[in-house]
Short mmCIF file of C-alpha atoms in Angstrom, two decimals:
data_model
loop_
_atom_site.label_atom_id
_atom_site.label_comp_id
_atom_site.label_asym_id
_atom_site.label_seq_id
_atom_site.Cartn_x
_atom_site.Cartn_y
_atom_site.Cartn_z
CA MET A 1 -0.24 -0.44 0.07
CA ALA A 2 2.92 2.37 0.64
CA HIS A 3 2.69 3.06 -2.80
CA ASP A 4 -0.41 4.39 -2.71
CA ASN A 5 0.31 7.70 -0.75
CA PRO A 6 1.99 10.07 -3.28
CA SER A 7 5.13 11.32 -2.50
CA PRO A 8 6.55 14.85 -3.79
CA ASP A 9 7.68 15.38 -7.45
CA ASN A 10 7.60 12.13 -8.69
CA ALA A 11 9.14 11.84 -11.81
CA PHE A 12 7.76 9.70 -14.84
CA ASP A 13 7.83 9.17 -17.98
CA VAL A 14 4.18 9.34 -18.46
CA VAL A 15 1.48 10.22 -16.56
CA VAL A 16 -1.88 9.52 -17.45
CA VAL A 17 -4.40 11.25 -15.30
CA GLY A 18 -7.85 9.68 -14.98
CA GLY A 19 -8.55 6.19 -13.64
CA GLY A 20 -12.14 5.31 -15.55
CA LEU A 21 -11.61 2.53 -18.65
CA ALA A 22 -9.99 5.55 -21.30
CA GLY A 23 -7.44 5.86 -18.90
CA LEU A 24 -7.12 2.37 -17.93
CA CYS A 25 -7.07 1.40 -22.07
CA ALA A 26 -4.40 4.69 -22.42
CA ALA A 27 -1.99 2.99 -19.44
CA TYR A 28 -2.54 -0.54 -21.11
CA ARG A 29 -1.50 0.65 -24.49
CA LEU A 30 1.63 2.30 -23.08
CA VAL A 31 2.51 -0.59 -21.15
CA THR A 32 2.13 -2.95 -24.13
CA ARG A 33 4.23 -0.96 -26.09
CA GLY A 34 7.32 -0.74 -23.67
CA VAL A 35 7.08 2.68 -22.45
CA LYS A 36 9.05 2.21 -18.93
CA ARG A 37 7.94 4.46 -15.83
CA ILE A 38 4.23 4.97 -16.09
CA ALA A 39 1.81 6.49 -13.58
CA LEU A 40 -1.53 6.01 -13.54
CA LEU A 41 -3.46 8.99 -11.76
CA GLU A 42 -6.89 8.27 -9.80
CA ALA A 43 -9.49 11.49 -7.76
CA GLU A 44 -11.52 8.87 -6.31
CA ASP A 45 -10.84 6.14 -4.21
CA ALA A 46 -11.37 3.19 -6.77
CA LEU A 47 -10.41 2.41 -10.18
CA GLY A 48 -13.28 2.76 -12.98
CA GLY A 49 -15.11 5.76 -13.04
CA ASN A 50 -18.62 4.99 -14.60
CA ALA A 51 -17.49 1.43 -14.16
CA GLN A 52 -16.51 0.66 -10.62
CA SER A 53 -17.11 -2.15 -8.97
CA GLY A 54 -20.04 -3.16 -6.40
CA GLY A 55 -17.80 -6.20 -5.20
CA ASP A 56 -20.47 -8.39 -6.13
CA CYS A 57 -22.56 -5.95 -7.65
CA PRO A 58 -22.11 -3.36 -10.67
CA ARG A 59 -21.36 0.37 -9.54
CA GLY A 60 -21.93 1.31 -12.82
CA ALA A 61 -21.82 -0.34 -16.82
CA GLY A 62 -22.95 -3.76 -16.17
CA TYR A 63 -22.17 -5.13 -19.48
CA VAL A 64 -20.71 -5.51 -23.36
CA PRO A 65 -22.24 -6.70 -26.58
CA VAL A 66 -19.60 -8.77 -28.33
CA PRO A 67 -17.82 -6.97 -31.02
CA THR A 68 -19.58 -8.53 -34.02
CA ARG A 69 -17.60 -8.40 -37.60
CA ARG A 70 -20.00 -5.90 -38.12
CA SER A 71 -18.02 -3.67 -36.97
CA LYS A 72 -14.39 -1.94 -36.59
CA LEU A 73 -13.64 -3.20 -33.21
CA TYR A 74 -10.03 -4.92 -33.90
CA GLU A 75 -8.09 -4.13 -31.02
CA PHE A 76 -10.73 -3.89 -28.77
CA ALA A 77 -11.80 -7.46 -29.55
CA ALA A 78 -7.98 -8.07 -29.08
CA LEU A 79 -8.03 -6.93 -26.00
CA LEU A 80 -10.75 -8.71 -24.89
CA ARG A 81 -9.23 -11.57 -25.70
CA ASP A 82 -6.08 -10.54 -23.46
CA LEU A 83 -8.05 -10.10 -20.48
CA GLY A 84 -9.63 -13.34 -20.91
CA ILE A 85 -12.51 -13.24 -22.37
CA ASP A 86 -13.02 -14.62 -25.99
CA ALA A 87 -15.20 -16.54 -28.13
CA ARG A 88 -14.91 -19.89 -25.74
CA HIS A 89 -17.61 -17.88 -23.50
CA VAL A 90 -19.52 -17.17 -26.62
CA VAL A 91 -23.06 -19.00 -27.53
CA ARG A 92 -25.37 -18.45 -30.99
CA PRO A 93 -28.82 -17.54 -30.25
CA PRO A 94 -31.27 -18.18 -30.16
CA VAL A 95 -31.33 -21.21 -28.00
CA GLU A 96 -34.41 -21.82 -26.92
CA ARG A 97 -36.94 -19.06 -27.43
CA LEU A 98 -39.30 -17.86 -24.49
CA SER A 99 -42.98 -18.86 -23.90
CA ALA A 100 -45.12 -17.77 -26.04
CA SER A 101 -47.41 -17.24 -22.83
CA CYS A 102 -46.27 -14.48 -21.03
CA GLY A 103 -48.33 -14.36 -17.46
CA ARG A 104 -46.95 -13.59 -14.13
CA ASP A 105 -47.22 -16.72 -13.76
CA ASP A 106 -46.52 -18.32 -16.77
CA PHE A 107 -43.23 -17.23 -18.40
CA ARG A 108 -38.97 -19.07 -19.00
CA GLU A 109 -35.92 -17.17 -18.56
CA ILE A 110 -33.45 -18.41 -19.81
CA LEU A 111 -29.48 -17.47 -18.81
CA VAL A 112 -27.31 -20.04 -20.92
CA GLY A 113 -23.56 -19.51 -20.95
CA ASN A 114 -20.84 -22.13 -21.11
CA ARG A 115 -22.22 -22.82 -17.34
CA TYR A 116 -25.26 -22.05 -17.21
CA ARG A 117 -28.62 -22.93 -18.96
CA ARG A 118 -32.08 -22.56 -17.36
CA ALA A 119 -35.60 -23.13 -18.55
CA ARG A 120 -38.44 -24.13 -16.26
CA MET B 1 -3.54 -10.17 -6.22
CA ALA B 2 -1.34 -10.12 -8.94
CA VAL B 3 -3.96 -12.99 -10.06
CA THR B 4 -7.01 -11.50 -9.92
CA ILE B 5 -10.69 -11.79 -8.75
CA PHE B 6 -11.42 -11.95 -12.34
CA GLU B 7 -9.09 -14.70 -13.22
CA ARG B 8 -9.81 -17.23 -10.85
CA PHE B 9 -13.67 -16.10 -11.35
CA TRP B 10 -13.37 -16.29 -15.80
CA TRP B 11 -15.60 -18.69 -15.51
CA GLU B 12 -18.49 -16.98 -14.75
CA ILE B 13 -17.91 -14.84 -17.80
CA VAL B 14 -21.21 -15.76 -19.55
CA THR B 15 -23.26 -13.91 -22.54
CA VAL B 16 -26.23 -13.56 -21.37
CA VAL B 17 -28.37 -14.37 -24.44
CA LEU B 18 -32.71 -14.03 -23.27
CA GLY B 19 -32.29 -12.85 -20.08
CA ARG B 20 -34.26 -9.79 -20.40
CA ARG B 21 -37.90 -9.76 -19.31
CA LEU B 22 -40.32 -6.59 -19.84
CA TYR B 23 -43.26 -5.75 -17.52
CA ASP B 24 -45.86 -4.19 -18.75
CA LEU B 25 -47.03 -1.84 -16.20
CA GLU B 26 -49.93 -0.68 -18.26
CA ALA B 27 -51.44 -3.99 -19.40
CA GLY B 28 -49.81 -5.51 -15.08
CA ARG B 29 -48.09 -8.82 -17.08
CA TRP B 30 -44.69 -9.70 -19.10
CA ARG B 31 -43.76 -9.22 -22.12
CA ARG B 32 -41.79 -11.75 -23.98
CA VAL B 33 -38.07 -10.50 -24.71
CA ASP B 34 -35.79 -12.17 -28.09
CA ALA B 35 -32.87 -11.47 -29.16
CA ASP B 36 -34.76 -10.09 -32.90
CA HIS B 37 -37.24 -7.67 -30.94
CA GLY B 38 -34.87 -6.81 -27.29
CA VAL B 39 -37.68 -4.58 -24.98
CA ALA B 40 -39.85 -3.67 -27.66
CA PRO B 41 -43.03 -4.45 -26.61
CA VAL B 42 -43.68 -6.00 -29.77
CA GLU B 43 -46.81 -8.26 -28.25
CA ALA B 44 -48.73 -5.72 -26.89
CA MET B 45 -48.86 -3.55 -29.98
CA GLY B 46 -51.97 -3.32 -32.57
CA ALA B 47 -51.81 -4.41 -36.06
CA GLU B 48 -51.02 -0.59 -37.38
CA GLU B 49 -48.55 -0.17 -34.59
CA ARG B 50 -46.77 -3.60 -35.18
CA ARG B 51 -46.66 -2.19 -39.51
CA GLU B 52 -45.24 0.87 -38.63
CA TYR B 53 -42.85 -1.01 -36.08
CA ASP B 54 -41.73 -3.51 -38.46
CA ARG B 55 -41.43 -0.77 -41.60
CA PHE B 56 -38.73 0.40 -38.73
CA ARG B 57 -36.55 -2.66 -38.46
CA ARG B 58 -37.00 -2.73 -42.28
CA ASP B 59 -35.66 0.56 -42.62
CA MET B 60 -32.43 0.24 -39.51
CA ALA B 61 -31.91 -3.20 -41.17
CA ARG B 62 -30.99 -1.29 -44.66
CA ARG B 63 -29.44 1.33 -43.12
CA ALA B 64 -26.56 -1.20 -41.07
CA GLY B 65 -25.36 -2.06 -44.93
CA LEU B 66 -24.87 1.57 -46.34
CA VAL B 67 -21.33 2.72 -47.16
CA GLY B 68 -20.66 6.11 -48.28
CA ARG B 69 -19.23 7.57 -50.89
CA ASP B 70 -16.11 7.45 -49.22
CA GLY B 71 -15.55 3.62 -49.00
CA ARG B 72 -16.48 3.68 -44.76
CA ARG B 73 -19.38 2.24 -43.53
CA ALA B 74 -22.46 4.54 -42.75
CA PHE B 75 -22.38 3.20 -39.31
CA ALA B 76 -19.35 1.45 -37.24
CA LEU B 77 -18.03 1.43 -33.66
CA PRO B 78 -15.16 3.11 -32.99
CA VAL B 79 -17.76 6.23 -34.13
CA ALA B 80 -14.60 7.11 -36.16
CA ALA B 81 -14.15 4.61 -38.42
CA CYS B 82 -17.67 5.46 -39.21
CA SER B 83 -18.43 7.55 -42.77
CA ARG B 84 -17.63 11.55 -43.22
CA ASP B 85 -20.40 10.99 -45.99
CA ALA B 86 -22.87 14.19 -46.06
CA ALA B 87 -25.54 11.86 -46.88
CA PHE B 88 -25.73 10.46 -43.55
CA VAL B 89 -24.01 13.31 -42.01
CA ALA B 90 -26.91 15.23 -42.50
CA ASP B 91 -28.61 13.21 -39.89
CA ASP B 92 -26.24 14.91 -37.35
CA ALA B 93 -27.80 18.31 -37.80
CA LEU B 94 -31.43 16.81 -36.22
CA SER B 95 -32.84 15.08 -33.15
CA ALA B 96 -34.31 11.77 -32.83
CA GLU B 97 -37.99 13.15 -31.76
CA ALA B 98 -37.59 14.93 -35.67
CA TRP B 99 -36.24 12.20 -37.35
CA LEU B 100 -39.40 10.59 -36.25
CA ASP B 101 -41.77 12.84 -36.72
CA ARG B 102 -40.05 13.10 -40.82
CA GLU B 103 -39.69 9.40 -40.93
CA GLY B 104 -43.51 9.55 -39.99
CA TYR B 105 -42.78 7.14 -37.01
CA VAL B 106 -45.80 7.42 -34.43
CA GLY B 107 -46.69 4.57 -32.14
CA ALA B 108 -46.70 5.81 -28.92
CA LYS B 109 -44.61 1.86 -28.52
CA LEU B 110 -41.96 1.99 -31.24
CA ARG B 111 -40.97 5.54 -29.51
CA TRP B 112 -40.98 4.38 -25.90
CA PHE B 113 -38.58 1.79 -27.77
CA VAL B 114 -37.12 3.88 -29.58
CA ASP B 115 -36.52 6.67 -26.38
CA TYR B 116 -35.61 3.27 -23.75
CA CYS B 117 -32.87 2.29 -25.92
CA VAL B 118 -31.12 5.86 -26.67
CA ARG B 119 -31.43 6.40 -22.18
CA ASP B 120 -29.94 2.79 -22.08
CA ASP B 121 -26.64 3.95 -23.15
CA TYR B 122 -26.34 7.27 -24.09
CA GLY B 123 -28.47 9.10 -20.51
CA THR B 124 -30.33 11.40 -23.05
CA GLY B 125 -33.84 10.91 -24.54
CA LEU B 126 -36.07 10.96 -28.09
CA ARG B 127 -35.63 14.74 -27.87
CA ASP B 128 -31.82 15.75 -26.74
CA CYS B 129 -30.09 12.37 -29.12
CA SER B 130 -29.07 13.49 -32.65
CA ALA B 131 -30.70 10.89 -35.10
CA TRP B 132 -27.32 10.11 -36.17
CA VAL B 133 -26.53 9.05 -33.23
CA MET B 134 -29.84 6.71 -32.51
CA LEU B 135 -29.55 5.21 -36.02
CA HIS B 136 -26.29 4.30 -35.24
CA TYR B 137 -27.66 2.55 -31.90
CA PHE B 138 -29.58 0.63 -34.59
CA CYS B 139 -27.63 0.51 -37.11
CA ALA B 140 -23.58 -0.58 -35.95
CA ARG B 141 -24.06 -3.72 -34.25
CA ASP B 142 -25.00 -7.17 -33.20
CA GLU B 143 -27.18 -6.98 -29.76
CA ASP B 144 -28.02 -10.02 -29.50
CA GLU B 145 -24.54 -11.39 -27.60
CA LEU B 146 -22.93 -9.37 -24.52
CA TYR B 147 -20.56 -10.41 -22.14
CA ALA B 148 -21.30 -10.01 -18.78
CA PHE B 149 -20.25 -9.90 -15.03
CA PRO B 150 -21.38 -10.42 -11.41
CA ASP B 151 -19.50 -6.61 -11.00
CA GLY B 152 -20.51 -5.34 -14.62
CA LEU B 153 -17.17 -4.02 -16.47
CA GLY B 154 -15.56 -3.50 -12.78
CA ALA B 155 -14.66 -6.95 -14.03
CA VAL B 156 -12.92 -5.90 -17.08
CA VAL B 157 -11.14 -2.78 -14.51
CA ALA B 158 -9.82 -5.12 -11.94
CA ALA B 159 -8.45 -7.28 -14.90
CA LEU B 160 -6.70 -3.89 -16.94
CA GLU B 161 -5.42 -2.95 -13.21
CA ALA B 162 -3.67 -6.71 -12.55
CA ARG B 163 -1.92 -6.29 -16.18
CA LEU B 164 -1.13 -3.10 -14.68
CA ARG B 165 0.57 -3.75 -11.61
CA ALA B 166 2.38 -6.71 -13.42
CA ALA B 167 4.17 -4.50 -15.88
CA GLY B 168 5.02 -1.49 -12.54
CA CYS B 169 3.15 0.83 -13.72
CA ALA B 170 2.46 3.83 -10.64
CA ILE B 171 -1.15 3.08 -9.75
CA ARG B 172 -2.14 6.67 -7.30
CA ARG B 173 -6.02 6.25 -6.47
CA GLY B 174 -6.82 9.59 -4.21
CA VAL B 175 -5.10 12.00 -6.28
CA ARG B 176 -7.96 14.82 -7.40
CA VAL B 177 -5.10 16.54 -9.78
CA ALA B 178 -5.84 20.47 -9.39
CA THR B 179 -4.26 21.66 -12.55
CA ILE B 180 -1.62 20.15 -15.37
CA ALA B 181 0.70 22.83 -16.76
CA ALA B 182 4.24 23.16 -17.92
CA ASP B 183 7.35 22.58 -16.62
CA GLY B 184 10.55 23.13 -18.62
CA ASP B 185 9.96 20.43 -21.40
CA GLY B 186 8.07 18.65 -19.86
CA VAL B 187 4.50 18.57 -17.85
CA ARG B 188 4.03 19.37 -13.82
CA VAL B 189 0.76 17.86 -12.75
CA ALA B 190 -0.82 19.10 -9.60
CA SER B 191 -2.50 17.96 -6.69
CA GLU B 192 -3.48 18.30 -3.26
CA ALA B 193 -1.57 14.91 -2.53
CA GLY B 194 1.85 16.44 -4.54
CA ALA B 195 2.96 16.95 -7.84
CA TYR B 196 3.97 14.77 -10.05
CA VAL B 197 6.41 15.52 -13.29
CA ALA B 198 6.58 14.03 -16.95
CA GLU B 199 7.37 14.33 -20.27
CA ARG B 200 4.36 13.66 -22.02
CA VAL B 201 0.32 13.60 -20.31
CA VAL B 202 -2.23 11.46 -21.26
CA CYS B 203 -5.55 13.02 -20.12
CA ALA B 204 -7.93 10.42 -19.62
CA LEU B 205 -10.88 12.93 -17.45
CA PRO B 206 -13.72 13.90 -18.64
CA ARG B 207 -13.95 17.24 -20.45
CA ARG B 208 -15.16 19.84 -18.40
CA VAL B 209 -12.87 18.36 -15.73
CA ALA B 210 -10.00 18.83 -18.07
CA ALA B 211 -11.20 22.30 -19.19
CA ALA B 212 -10.36 23.33 -15.17
CA VAL B 213 -7.69 21.64 -15.37
CA VAL B 214 -5.09 21.55 -17.91
CA ASP B 215 -3.64 25.01 -19.59
CA GLY B 216 -5.02 25.41 -22.55
CA ALA B 217 -7.36 22.90 -22.88
CA PRO B 218 -10.62 23.66 -25.31
CA ALA B 219 -13.99 24.97 -23.53
CA ASP B 220 -16.57 22.21 -22.32
CA ASP B 221 -18.98 22.14 -24.66
CA ARG B 222 -20.80 19.87 -23.39
CA ARG B 223 -24.46 19.23 -21.84
CA TYR B 224 -24.50 16.57 -18.95
CA ALA B 225 -26.48 13.64 -18.34
CA PRO B 226 -26.91 12.52 -13.85
CA TRP B 227 -27.54 9.23 -13.25
CA VAL B 228 -28.55 6.88 -10.27
CA VAL B 229 -27.25 3.74 -9.44
CA ALA B 230 -28.96 2.23 -6.71
CA THR B 231 -28.28 -1.47 -5.57
CA VAL B 232 -30.90 -3.10 -3.41
CA ARG B 233 -29.53 -5.93 -1.16
CA THR B 234 -32.50 -8.78 -0.81
CA PRO B 235 -32.06 -12.15 1.54
CA ALA B 236 -34.88 -13.61 -1.04
CA VAL B 237 -34.38 -12.84 -4.82
CA ASP B 238 -37.88 -14.31 -6.28
CA ASP B 239 -36.08 -17.51 -7.82
CA ARG B 240 -38.33 -16.74 -11.40
CA CYS B 241 -36.51 -12.81 -11.28
CA ALA B 242 -34.43 -12.56 -14.31
CA TRP B 243 -30.98 -11.08 -15.24
CA ASP B 244 -31.85 -8.14 -16.59
CA THR B 245 -36.03 -6.38 -15.98
CA VAL B 246 -36.99 -4.06 -17.30
CA VAL B 247 -39.99 -1.77 -16.78
CA TYR B 248 -42.41 -1.22 -19.63
CA ARG B 249 -45.08 1.80 -18.18
CA GLY B 250 -46.87 2.89 -21.36
CA ALA B 251 -48.52 6.35 -21.00
CA GLY B 252 -49.57 6.21 -16.92
CA ALA B 253 -48.48 9.08 -15.53
CA SER B 254 -45.14 8.20 -13.56
CA GLY B 255 -42.94 10.43 -11.03
CA TRP B 256 -39.77 12.22 -11.83
CA PHE B 257 -38.03 9.03 -10.60
CA SER B 258 -39.78 6.27 -12.07
CA ALA B 259 -39.53 8.56 -15.13
CA ALA B 260 -35.97 8.20 -14.90
CA ALA B 261 -35.84 4.54 -14.08
CA LEU B 262 -33.72 1.91 -16.99
CA GLY B 263 -34.01 -1.38 -15.01
CA PHE B 264 -32.26 -3.57 -12.55
CA VAL B 265 -29.58 -6.49 -12.79
CA ASN B 266 -29.90 -9.48 -10.61
CA SER B 267 -26.88 -10.99 -9.24
CA ALA B 268 -27.82 -14.04 -8.77
CA HIS B 269 -28.16 -15.01 -12.10
CA PHE B 270 -23.74 -15.05 -11.96
CA ARG B 271 -24.43 -18.13 -8.92
CA ARG B 272 -24.39 -21.65 -9.63
CA ARG B 273 -27.03 -23.16 -8.45
CA ARG B 274 -26.88 -26.55 -6.62
CA SER B 275 -30.40 -27.80 -6.72
CA CYS B 276 -33.00 -27.63 -9.76
CA LEU B 277 -35.56 -26.95 -7.08
CA PRO B 278 -36.19 -23.63 -7.22
CA ARG B 279 -35.26 -21.77 -3.86
CA PRO B 280 -35.01 -18.13 -2.36
CA ARG B 281 -31.67 -16.46 -2.78
CA PRO B 282 -29.32 -13.55 -1.52
CA ALA B 283 -29.65 -10.86 -4.40
CA ALA B 284 -28.11 -7.54 -5.05
CA LEU B 285 -30.67 -6.32 -7.33
CA THR B 286 -28.62 -2.87 -9.37
CA LEU B 287 -31.32 -0.81 -10.38
CA TYR B 288 -30.43 2.08 -13.32
CA ALA B 289 -31.47 5.73 -13.89
CA ALA B 290 -30.88 8.26 -16.19
CA PHE B 291 -32.01 11.69 -15.97
CA ALA B 292 -32.71 12.22 -19.53
CA ASP B 293 -34.75 14.40 -19.98
CA GLY B 294 -35.40 18.23 -19.47
CA ASP B 295 -33.08 20.13 -17.70
CA GLU B 296 -29.98 18.88 -16.35
CA ASP B 297 -28.74 21.26 -13.63
CA ALA B 298 -32.42 21.36 -11.92
CA ALA B 299 -32.20 17.38 -12.26
CA ARG B 300 -29.32 17.66 -10.67
CA ALA B 301 -30.21 19.79 -8.12
CA ARG B 302 -33.18 17.92 -7.64
CA LEU B 303 -30.38 15.15 -6.59
CA ALA B 304 -27.93 16.82 -4.45
CA GLY B 305 -31.31 17.74 -1.83
CA ALA B 306 -32.52 14.68 -1.56
CA PRO B 307 -31.96 12.50 0.93
CA ARG B 308 -29.86 9.38 0.28
CA ASP B 309 -32.84 7.74 2.42
CA GLU B 310 -35.60 9.54 0.49
CA LEU B 311 -33.36 8.20 -2.73
CA ALA B 312 -33.27 4.78 -1.18
CA ARG B 313 -37.08 4.31 -0.71
CA LEU B 314 -37.86 5.66 -4.48
CA ALA B 315 -34.88 2.99 -5.87
CA THR B 316 -36.38 -0.36 -3.64
CA ALA B 317 -40.07 1.59 -5.05
CA GLU B 318 -38.80 0.74 -8.78
CA VAL B 319 -37.79 -3.14 -8.14
CA ALA B 320 -40.57 -3.85 -6.47
CA ALA B 321 -43.04 -3.11 -8.73
CA ALA B 322 -41.32 -5.53 -11.50
CA HIS B 323 -40.16 -7.88 -8.40
CA PRO B 324 -42.11 -10.97 -9.64
CA LYS B 325 -42.97 -11.74 -5.23
CA GLY B 326 -43.22 -9.25 -2.45
CA LEU B 327 -39.35 -8.30 -2.12
CA ALA B 328 -37.69 -8.34 1.06
CA VAL B 329 -35.18 -5.58 1.68
CA ASP B 330 -31.70 -5.69 3.94
CA GLY B 331 -30.19 -2.41 3.01
CA VAL B 332 -29.66 -0.02 0.25
CA ASP B 333 -26.38 1.64 -1.35
CA VAL B 334 -27.42 4.32 -3.98
CA ARG B 335 -25.00 6.33 -6.13
CA VAL B 336 -25.02 9.48 -7.43
CA LEU B 337 -23.25 10.29 -10.97
CA PRO B 338 -24.00 14.19 -11.44
CA TYR B 339 -22.47 14.17 -14.55
CA ALA B 340 -22.65 10.55 -15.30
CA MET B 341 -22.14 11.05 -18.62
CA ALA B 342 -21.96 13.47 -22.01
CA LYS B 343 -25.22 14.00 -24.17
CA PRO B 344 -24.00 13.17 -27.68
CA THR B 345 -27.31 15.83 -28.81
CA PRO B 346 -26.74 16.74 -31.99
CA GLY B 347 -24.10 18.30 -33.89
CA LEU B 348 -21.76 15.62 -32.03
CA LEU B 349 -19.97 14.67 -35.29
CA GLY B 350 -18.22 17.55 -35.92
CA GLY B 351 -16.08 17.03 -32.80
CA VAL B 352 -15.58 13.34 -33.56
CA PHE B 353 -13.49 14.03 -36.92
CA ALA B 354 -12.04 16.69 -35.72
CA PRO B 355 -10.81 15.95 -32.78
CA ARG B 356 -9.97 18.20 -29.76
CA GLY B 357 -6.71 17.12 -30.12
CA ASP B 358 -3.98 17.98 -27.51
CA ALA B 359 -1.85 21.04 -25.18
CA LEU B 360 1.08 22.50 -24.38
CA GLY B 361 2.77 21.88 -27.82
CA GLY B 362 1.75 17.93 -27.56
CA ARG B 363 2.44 16.83 -23.98
CA VAL B 364 -0.79 16.82 -23.06
CA VAL B 365 -2.56 14.66 -25.35
CA PHE B 366 -6.58 14.27 -24.60
CA GLY B 367 -8.39 10.73 -24.46
CA HIS B 368 -12.00 9.90 -23.20
CA SER B 369 -14.89 8.81 -24.52
CA ASP B 370 -16.94 11.78 -24.03
CA ALA B 371 -15.40 12.95 -27.54
CA SER B 372 -18.25 10.11 -29.10
CA LEU B 373 -20.54 7.93 -27.06
CA PRO B 374 -20.58 6.65 -23.41
CA LEU B 375 -19.68 3.05 -24.57
CA PHE B 376 -16.64 1.09 -23.35
CA GLU B 377 -15.64 1.07 -26.90
CA GLU B 378 -15.03 4.45 -27.41
CA ALA B 379 -13.15 4.53 -24.29
CA HIS B 380 -10.99 2.05 -25.23
CA TYR B 381 -10.27 3.92 -28.76
CA TRP B 382 -9.70 7.29 -27.11
CA GLY B 383 -7.88 5.94 -24.60
CA THR B 384 -5.48 3.71 -26.81
CA THR B 385 -5.00 6.57 -29.52
CA ALA B 386 -3.68 8.90 -26.93
CA ALA B 387 -1.20 6.93 -25.88
CA ASP B 388 -0.67 5.68 -29.57
CA ALA B 389 -0.32 9.09 -30.03
CA VAL B 390 1.78 9.91 -27.01
CA CYS B 391 4.27 6.65 -28.34
CA ARG B 392 5.04 8.07 -31.63
CA ALA B 393 5.69 11.49 -30.29
CA ARG B 394 8.46 9.28 -28.59
CA GLY B 395 9.81 7.56 -31.52
CA ASP B 396 7.34 4.77 -30.93
CA ALA B 397 6.37 4.63 -34.92
CA GLY B 398 4.68 1.77 -34.97
CA ALA B 399 2.40 2.74 -32.00
CA VAL B 400 -0.53 2.67 -34.89
CA PHE B 401 -4.50 2.22 -33.80
CA ARG B 402 -5.73 -0.41 -36.14
CA LEU B 403 -9.07 -0.88 -37.42
CA GLU B 404 -8.99 -4.27 -38.51
CA ALA B 405 -6.44 -7.13 -38.70
CA PRO B 406 -3.64 -6.52 -40.80
CA PRO B 407 -3.30 -8.34 -44.21
#
């Protein structure tokens, strides 16, 4: 924790100001391009800005659509892969349709993933 | 800590398909949500409304394939990759509401759906949202597959943090930067907690903060939507509660908080079930509310003046209204974000295609999603391209953002 207490006049090659997703992605790019002395400064006690974690729940943005070929997200898709999020976790819809009858006590819900499938 | 929480729970990353439900408060019943229609209340539509809705969908499908005279797709992500063709950009001069009027889309349920979509992603209703941005929402990607995480994109934040720490990046929290100014050949970043000097700075602050902090930063010309993110903890969530629950209120009157609410997500969906029998489980139900309409300053003042327990009560009522059974509550955590999102109002594209660039002779480069849209993809684009500009200035000519795979 010692290095979380800033001391005066720290010298770096590059300082990234702002620890939301833009600042984190900027710092990650600097790291992957081989910049050595980098600091990331965040005003709040938690990183993430609008994407902060709430521990077991979100405190901000909740999800991101899977990048598709329709868009120009080659680098974004590569970042998600680097972070361990990739096509192994994708299931193609529709796996199952919701019940046509959607009375309050008569519906099915489906959550689909590698290990999750539920329909009652 | 180096091996992140994220990596330990990688298996919890799931693709959520159809795990979203719509409660039609007007009709008092649940509505089907599927990959084709999202939360559009298609079952509740009459024949004429449905024909109009289908026309809208066909129109969007057609526009999704458009390519401009510059060879670029009309609608793509990141926004900076979109066509500059005036035929498409012209719609950025209109509001989404004016565009729907012009195209003859009058159905209340269709309009509710379109309004919901741009509120949910951009904190901006039809009246304020750029028509081009609304079209981009429907035409830039297929929406039926999502990566979702128990703690939202916080999981991605943790993964990025772990990689930065492993690479030796100094991460300092609680540092509220007061000024960023020239310091000899470098840059001085001053805060109450101390000063930093650097050869170069990436300024990934929201532009309203950057305008106040960076010497020579462009003036802030954006409007900001306030948001509330409130988590209601229950010891026993109804077993039938979906991953994401959205309420369609119809034409009925609703209060200021209800009018802003966008629905809630259910954390219990990310836990492994020990039994196939339904039984009550504890859950965190996280409600989102975007104060997208009218005067943003008035909305901020109202939120600032509302006691936290009043906001907690309003959030709980909102969740309870669409919870299948009675809702027991352990506690409520309320997060108010007064300037959560820069609203993509008409005229957005000028700033995207001619970005504000840098300050202090190129030693400070700006990179934040509010250069375009409040999306992770856009934060990644602007943050990464800002870092690339810094790397190139340091002699790394290979630091170039690729929109597509290398040939």
